[in-house]
Short mmCIF file of C-alpha atoms in Angstrom, two decimals:
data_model
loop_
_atom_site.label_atom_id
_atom_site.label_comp_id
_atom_site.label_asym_id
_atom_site.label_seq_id
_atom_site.Cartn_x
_atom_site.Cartn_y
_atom_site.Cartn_z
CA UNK A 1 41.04 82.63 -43.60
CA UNK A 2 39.78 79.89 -41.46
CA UNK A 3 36.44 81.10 -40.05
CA UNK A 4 35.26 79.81 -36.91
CA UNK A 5 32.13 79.13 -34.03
CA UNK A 6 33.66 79.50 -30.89
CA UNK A 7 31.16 77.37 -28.28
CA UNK A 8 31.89 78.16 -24.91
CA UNK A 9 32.96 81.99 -25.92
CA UNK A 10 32.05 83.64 -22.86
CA UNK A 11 34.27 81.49 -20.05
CA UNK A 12 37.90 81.76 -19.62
CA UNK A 13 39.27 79.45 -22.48
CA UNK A 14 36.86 80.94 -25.03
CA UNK A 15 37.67 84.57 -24.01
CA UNK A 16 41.59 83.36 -24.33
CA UNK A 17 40.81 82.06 -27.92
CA UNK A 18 38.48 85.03 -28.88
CA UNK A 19 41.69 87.36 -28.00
CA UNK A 20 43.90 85.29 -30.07
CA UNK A 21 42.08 84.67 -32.90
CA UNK A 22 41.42 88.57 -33.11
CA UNK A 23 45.49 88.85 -33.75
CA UNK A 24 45.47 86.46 -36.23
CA UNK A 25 45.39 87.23 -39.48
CA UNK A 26 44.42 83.81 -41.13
CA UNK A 27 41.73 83.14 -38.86
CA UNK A 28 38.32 84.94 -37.62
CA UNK A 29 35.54 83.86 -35.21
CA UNK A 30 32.45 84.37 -37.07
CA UNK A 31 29.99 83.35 -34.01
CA UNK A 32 30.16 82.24 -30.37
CA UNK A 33 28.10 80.25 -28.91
CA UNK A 34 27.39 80.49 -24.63
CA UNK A 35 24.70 79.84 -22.11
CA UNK A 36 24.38 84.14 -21.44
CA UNK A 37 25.47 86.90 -23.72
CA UNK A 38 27.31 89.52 -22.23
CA UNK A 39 27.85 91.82 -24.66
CA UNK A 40 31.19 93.08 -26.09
CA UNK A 41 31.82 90.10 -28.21
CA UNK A 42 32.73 91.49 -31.99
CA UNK A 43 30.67 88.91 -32.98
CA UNK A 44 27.27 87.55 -32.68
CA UNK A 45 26.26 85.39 -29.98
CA UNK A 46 23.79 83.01 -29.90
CA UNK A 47 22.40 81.51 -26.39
CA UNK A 48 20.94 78.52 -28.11
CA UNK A 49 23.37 76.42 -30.67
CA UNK A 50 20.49 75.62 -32.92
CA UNK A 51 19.42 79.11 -33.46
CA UNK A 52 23.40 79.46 -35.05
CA UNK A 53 22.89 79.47 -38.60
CA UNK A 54 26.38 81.53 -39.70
CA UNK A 55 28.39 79.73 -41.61
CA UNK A 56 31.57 78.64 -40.96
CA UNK A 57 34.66 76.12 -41.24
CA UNK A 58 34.86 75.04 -38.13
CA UNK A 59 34.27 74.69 -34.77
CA UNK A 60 35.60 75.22 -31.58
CA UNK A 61 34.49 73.49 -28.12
CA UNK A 62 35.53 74.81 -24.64
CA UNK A 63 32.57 74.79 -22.23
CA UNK A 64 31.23 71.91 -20.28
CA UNK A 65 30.69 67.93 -20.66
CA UNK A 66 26.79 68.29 -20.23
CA UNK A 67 26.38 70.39 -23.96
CA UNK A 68 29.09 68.16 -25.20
CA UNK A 69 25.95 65.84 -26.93
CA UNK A 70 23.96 69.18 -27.89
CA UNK A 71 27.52 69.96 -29.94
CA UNK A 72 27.95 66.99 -31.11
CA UNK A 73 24.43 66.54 -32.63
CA UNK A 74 25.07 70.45 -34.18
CA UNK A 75 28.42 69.84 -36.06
CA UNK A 76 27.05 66.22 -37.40
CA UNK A 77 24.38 67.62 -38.78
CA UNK A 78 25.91 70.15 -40.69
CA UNK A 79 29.23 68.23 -41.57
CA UNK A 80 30.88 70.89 -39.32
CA UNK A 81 34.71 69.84 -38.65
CA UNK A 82 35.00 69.96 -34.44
CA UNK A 83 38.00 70.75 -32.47
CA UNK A 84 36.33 69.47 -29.02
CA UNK A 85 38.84 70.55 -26.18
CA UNK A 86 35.92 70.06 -23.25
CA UNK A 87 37.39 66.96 -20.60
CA UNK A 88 35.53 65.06 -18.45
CA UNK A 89 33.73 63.25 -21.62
CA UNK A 90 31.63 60.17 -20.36
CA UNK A 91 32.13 57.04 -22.27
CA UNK A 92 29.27 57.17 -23.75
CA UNK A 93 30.01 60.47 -25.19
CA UNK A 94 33.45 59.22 -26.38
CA UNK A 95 31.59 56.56 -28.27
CA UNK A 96 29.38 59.26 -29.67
CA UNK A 97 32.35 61.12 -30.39
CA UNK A 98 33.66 58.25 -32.51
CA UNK A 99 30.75 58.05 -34.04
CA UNK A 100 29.72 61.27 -35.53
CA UNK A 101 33.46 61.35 -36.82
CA UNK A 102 32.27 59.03 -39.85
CA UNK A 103 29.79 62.47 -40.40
CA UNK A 104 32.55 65.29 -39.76
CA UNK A 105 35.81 65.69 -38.54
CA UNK A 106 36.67 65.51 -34.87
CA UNK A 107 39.82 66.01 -33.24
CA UNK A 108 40.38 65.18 -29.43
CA UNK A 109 43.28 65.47 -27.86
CA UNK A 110 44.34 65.02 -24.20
CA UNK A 111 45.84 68.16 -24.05
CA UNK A 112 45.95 71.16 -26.50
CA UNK A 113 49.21 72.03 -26.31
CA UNK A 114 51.54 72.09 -28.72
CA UNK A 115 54.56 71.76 -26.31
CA UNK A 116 52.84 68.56 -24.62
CA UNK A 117 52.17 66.98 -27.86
CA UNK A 118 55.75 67.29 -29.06
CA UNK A 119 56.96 66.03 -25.76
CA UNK A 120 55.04 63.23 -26.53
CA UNK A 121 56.80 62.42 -29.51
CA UNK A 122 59.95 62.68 -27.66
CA UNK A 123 59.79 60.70 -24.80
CA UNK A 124 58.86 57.74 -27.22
CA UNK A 125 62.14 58.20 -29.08
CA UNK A 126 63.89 58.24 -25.58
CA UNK A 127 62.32 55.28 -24.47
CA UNK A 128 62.98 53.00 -27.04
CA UNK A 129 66.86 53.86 -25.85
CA UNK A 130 66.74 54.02 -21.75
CA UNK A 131 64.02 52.08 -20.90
CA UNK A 132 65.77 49.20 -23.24
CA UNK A 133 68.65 50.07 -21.34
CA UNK A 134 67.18 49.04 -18.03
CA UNK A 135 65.88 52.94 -16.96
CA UNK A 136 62.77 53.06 -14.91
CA UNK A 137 60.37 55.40 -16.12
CA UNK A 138 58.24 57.91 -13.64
CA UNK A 139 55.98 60.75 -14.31
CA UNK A 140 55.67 63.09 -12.27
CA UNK A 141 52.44 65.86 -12.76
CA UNK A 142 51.50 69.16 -10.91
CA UNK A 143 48.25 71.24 -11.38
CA UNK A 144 46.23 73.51 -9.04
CA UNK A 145 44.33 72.50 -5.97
CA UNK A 146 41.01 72.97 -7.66
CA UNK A 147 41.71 70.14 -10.01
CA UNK A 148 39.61 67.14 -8.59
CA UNK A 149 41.32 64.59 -11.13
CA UNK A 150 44.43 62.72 -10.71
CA UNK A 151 46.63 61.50 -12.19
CA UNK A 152 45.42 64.18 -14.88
CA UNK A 153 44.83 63.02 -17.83
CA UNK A 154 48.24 64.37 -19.68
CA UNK A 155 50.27 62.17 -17.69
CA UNK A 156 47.98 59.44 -18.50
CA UNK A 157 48.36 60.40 -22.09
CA UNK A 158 52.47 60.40 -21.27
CA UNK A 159 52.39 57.20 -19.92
CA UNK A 160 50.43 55.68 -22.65
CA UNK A 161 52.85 57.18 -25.43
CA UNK A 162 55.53 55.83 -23.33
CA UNK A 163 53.85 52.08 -23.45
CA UNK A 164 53.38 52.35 -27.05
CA UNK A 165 56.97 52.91 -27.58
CA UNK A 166 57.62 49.66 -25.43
CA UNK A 167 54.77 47.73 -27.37
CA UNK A 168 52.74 47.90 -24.46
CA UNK A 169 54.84 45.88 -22.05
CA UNK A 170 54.59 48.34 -19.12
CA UNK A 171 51.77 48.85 -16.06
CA UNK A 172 50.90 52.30 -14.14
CA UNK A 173 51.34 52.25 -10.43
CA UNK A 174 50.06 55.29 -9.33
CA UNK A 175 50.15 54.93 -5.12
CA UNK A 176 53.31 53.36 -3.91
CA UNK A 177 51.88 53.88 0.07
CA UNK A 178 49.67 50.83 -0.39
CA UNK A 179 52.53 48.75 -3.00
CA UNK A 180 55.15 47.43 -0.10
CA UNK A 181 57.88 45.87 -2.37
CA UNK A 182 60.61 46.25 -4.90
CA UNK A 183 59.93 48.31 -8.12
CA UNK A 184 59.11 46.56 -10.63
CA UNK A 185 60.79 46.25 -13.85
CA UNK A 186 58.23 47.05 -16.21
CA UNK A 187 56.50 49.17 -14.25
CA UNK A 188 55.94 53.44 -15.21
CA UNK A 189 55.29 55.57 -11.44
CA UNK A 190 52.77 58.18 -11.71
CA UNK A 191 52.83 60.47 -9.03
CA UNK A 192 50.01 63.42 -8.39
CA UNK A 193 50.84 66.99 -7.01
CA UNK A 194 47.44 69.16 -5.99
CA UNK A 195 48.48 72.66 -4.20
CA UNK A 196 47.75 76.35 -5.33
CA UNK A 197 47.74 77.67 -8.76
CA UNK A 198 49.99 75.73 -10.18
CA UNK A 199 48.97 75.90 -13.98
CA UNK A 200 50.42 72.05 -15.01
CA UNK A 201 53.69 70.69 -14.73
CA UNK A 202 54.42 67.51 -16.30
CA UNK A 203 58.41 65.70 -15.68
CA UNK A 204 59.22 62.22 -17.44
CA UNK A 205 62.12 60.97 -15.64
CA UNK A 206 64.30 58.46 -16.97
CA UNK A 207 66.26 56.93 -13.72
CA UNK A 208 69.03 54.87 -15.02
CA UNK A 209 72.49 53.63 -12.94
CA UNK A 210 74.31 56.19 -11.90
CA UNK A 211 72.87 59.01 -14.37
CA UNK A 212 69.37 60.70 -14.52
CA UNK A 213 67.74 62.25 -17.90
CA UNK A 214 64.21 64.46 -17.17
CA UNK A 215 61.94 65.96 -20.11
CA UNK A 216 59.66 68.47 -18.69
CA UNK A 217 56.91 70.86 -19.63
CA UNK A 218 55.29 73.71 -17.74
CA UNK A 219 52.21 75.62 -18.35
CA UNK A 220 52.75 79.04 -17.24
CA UNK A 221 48.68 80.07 -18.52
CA UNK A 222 46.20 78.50 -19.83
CA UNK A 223 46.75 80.70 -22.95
CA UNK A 224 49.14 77.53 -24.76
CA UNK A 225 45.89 75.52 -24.73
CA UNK A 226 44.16 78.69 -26.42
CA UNK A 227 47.03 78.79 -29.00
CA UNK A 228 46.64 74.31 -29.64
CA UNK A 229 42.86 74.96 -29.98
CA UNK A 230 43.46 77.47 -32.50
CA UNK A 231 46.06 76.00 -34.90
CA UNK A 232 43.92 72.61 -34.66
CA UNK A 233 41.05 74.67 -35.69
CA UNK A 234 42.85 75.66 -38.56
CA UNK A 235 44.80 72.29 -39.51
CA UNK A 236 41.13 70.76 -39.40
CA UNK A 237 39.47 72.97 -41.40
CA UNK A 238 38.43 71.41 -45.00
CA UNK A 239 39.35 68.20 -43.94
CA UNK A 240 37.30 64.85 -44.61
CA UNK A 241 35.36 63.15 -41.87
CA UNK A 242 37.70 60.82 -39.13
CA UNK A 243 39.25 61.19 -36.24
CA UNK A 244 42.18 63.77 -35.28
CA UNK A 245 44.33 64.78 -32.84
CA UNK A 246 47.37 67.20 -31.91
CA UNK A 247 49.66 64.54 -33.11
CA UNK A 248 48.38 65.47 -37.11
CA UNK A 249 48.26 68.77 -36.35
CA UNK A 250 52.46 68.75 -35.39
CA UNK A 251 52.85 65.78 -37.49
#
């Protein structure tokens, strides 16, 4: 039974988690952590993280960049494995990050689903074939219209498992409007889509002569990042300080 601190509990994600974790038999939030208790939690709630003193095997982070450091400072001080799934990190709190992981365990990961992070093992595979073939690779992403960001950073993370796979060889062009010539060869398109509710679509197209191969994902709720926050909490659990991401958790 993996026991965990949910930080964040009382917003969206953590209520998503909280209601997953309660249907799971080999894993149990032991404390949440959140700015105001509400009440109806079934389990204590703390409104400052110092005054948290339950124990537990690990952590879970889905609130806001500014009490990223505040977390951060909590789990390295008691050697407290963190699954930290708030975006918008500065880099100095990335370097901080990377730094308390010689203390505890950290794992970060672009995106917390488990769908995503397979896809990203995919498209590497298929790369290595088309784009060596002489396919042109474009990524295509869709998310709501409240989403200030773009490209988001999944398709960033895409594009970057796609380079890999080509040993680095490629550049992003993300606005064609203001690029008036011939696509490049080693070149990957990323293309944003902001409009409604739209959860996050991601499409990796592989554009080849005469044939055209797509990989896509869609997030119908946010409840597949809930369920990636949640098996990461458990993969992490017990292990020894470093950095982790999704990638060891479906490796």
């Amino acid at each position: 039974m993996t026991k965990i601190i949910m930080h964040g509990c009382n917003g969206h994600m953590g209520q998503v988690i909280s209601d997953l974790v309660a249907k799971d038999a080999n894993a149990q939030i032991v404390a949440g952590i959140d700015l105001v208790d509400k009440g109806g939690n079934a389990y204590p709630v703390f409104t400052d993280i110092e005054a948290c003193d339950v124990e537990a095997d690990v952590m879970i982070d889905f609130s806001s960049y500014k009490a990223a450091d505040g977390v951060m400072d909590y789990c390295a001080k008691r050697k407290l494995p963190l699954v930290l799934c708030t975006t918008g990190l500065t880099p100095e709190q990335l370097d901080k990050m990377r730094e308390i992981s010689k203390e505890t365990a950290v794992l970060k990961s672009a995106n917390m689903s488990l769908g995503i992070n397979t896809l990203l093992k995919l498209i590497q595979d298929a790369a290595k074939v088309l784009a060596t073939a002489g396919f042109d690779m474009e990524i295509v992403e869709k998310h709501h219209r409240l989403k200030c960001d773009a490209p988001s950073g999944t398709a960033l993370a895409l594009a970057d498992s796609l380079n890999e796979a080509m040993n680095q060889e490629y550049h992003y062009v993300y606005d064609r409007s203001q690029v008036h010539q011939q696509r490049d060869d080693k070149e990957i398109g990323i293309s944003a889509v902001r409009g409604g509710t739209i959860v996050g679509d991601h499409d990796v197209i592989f554009a080849g002569p005469d044939e055209v191969i797509t990989f896509s994902h869609r997030a119908y709720s946010k409840t597949v990042f809930g369920k990636g926050a949640v098996e990461a909490a458990k993969y992490l659990a017990g292990k020894p300080a470093g950095m982790y991401d999704m990638q060891d958790v479906i490796g």
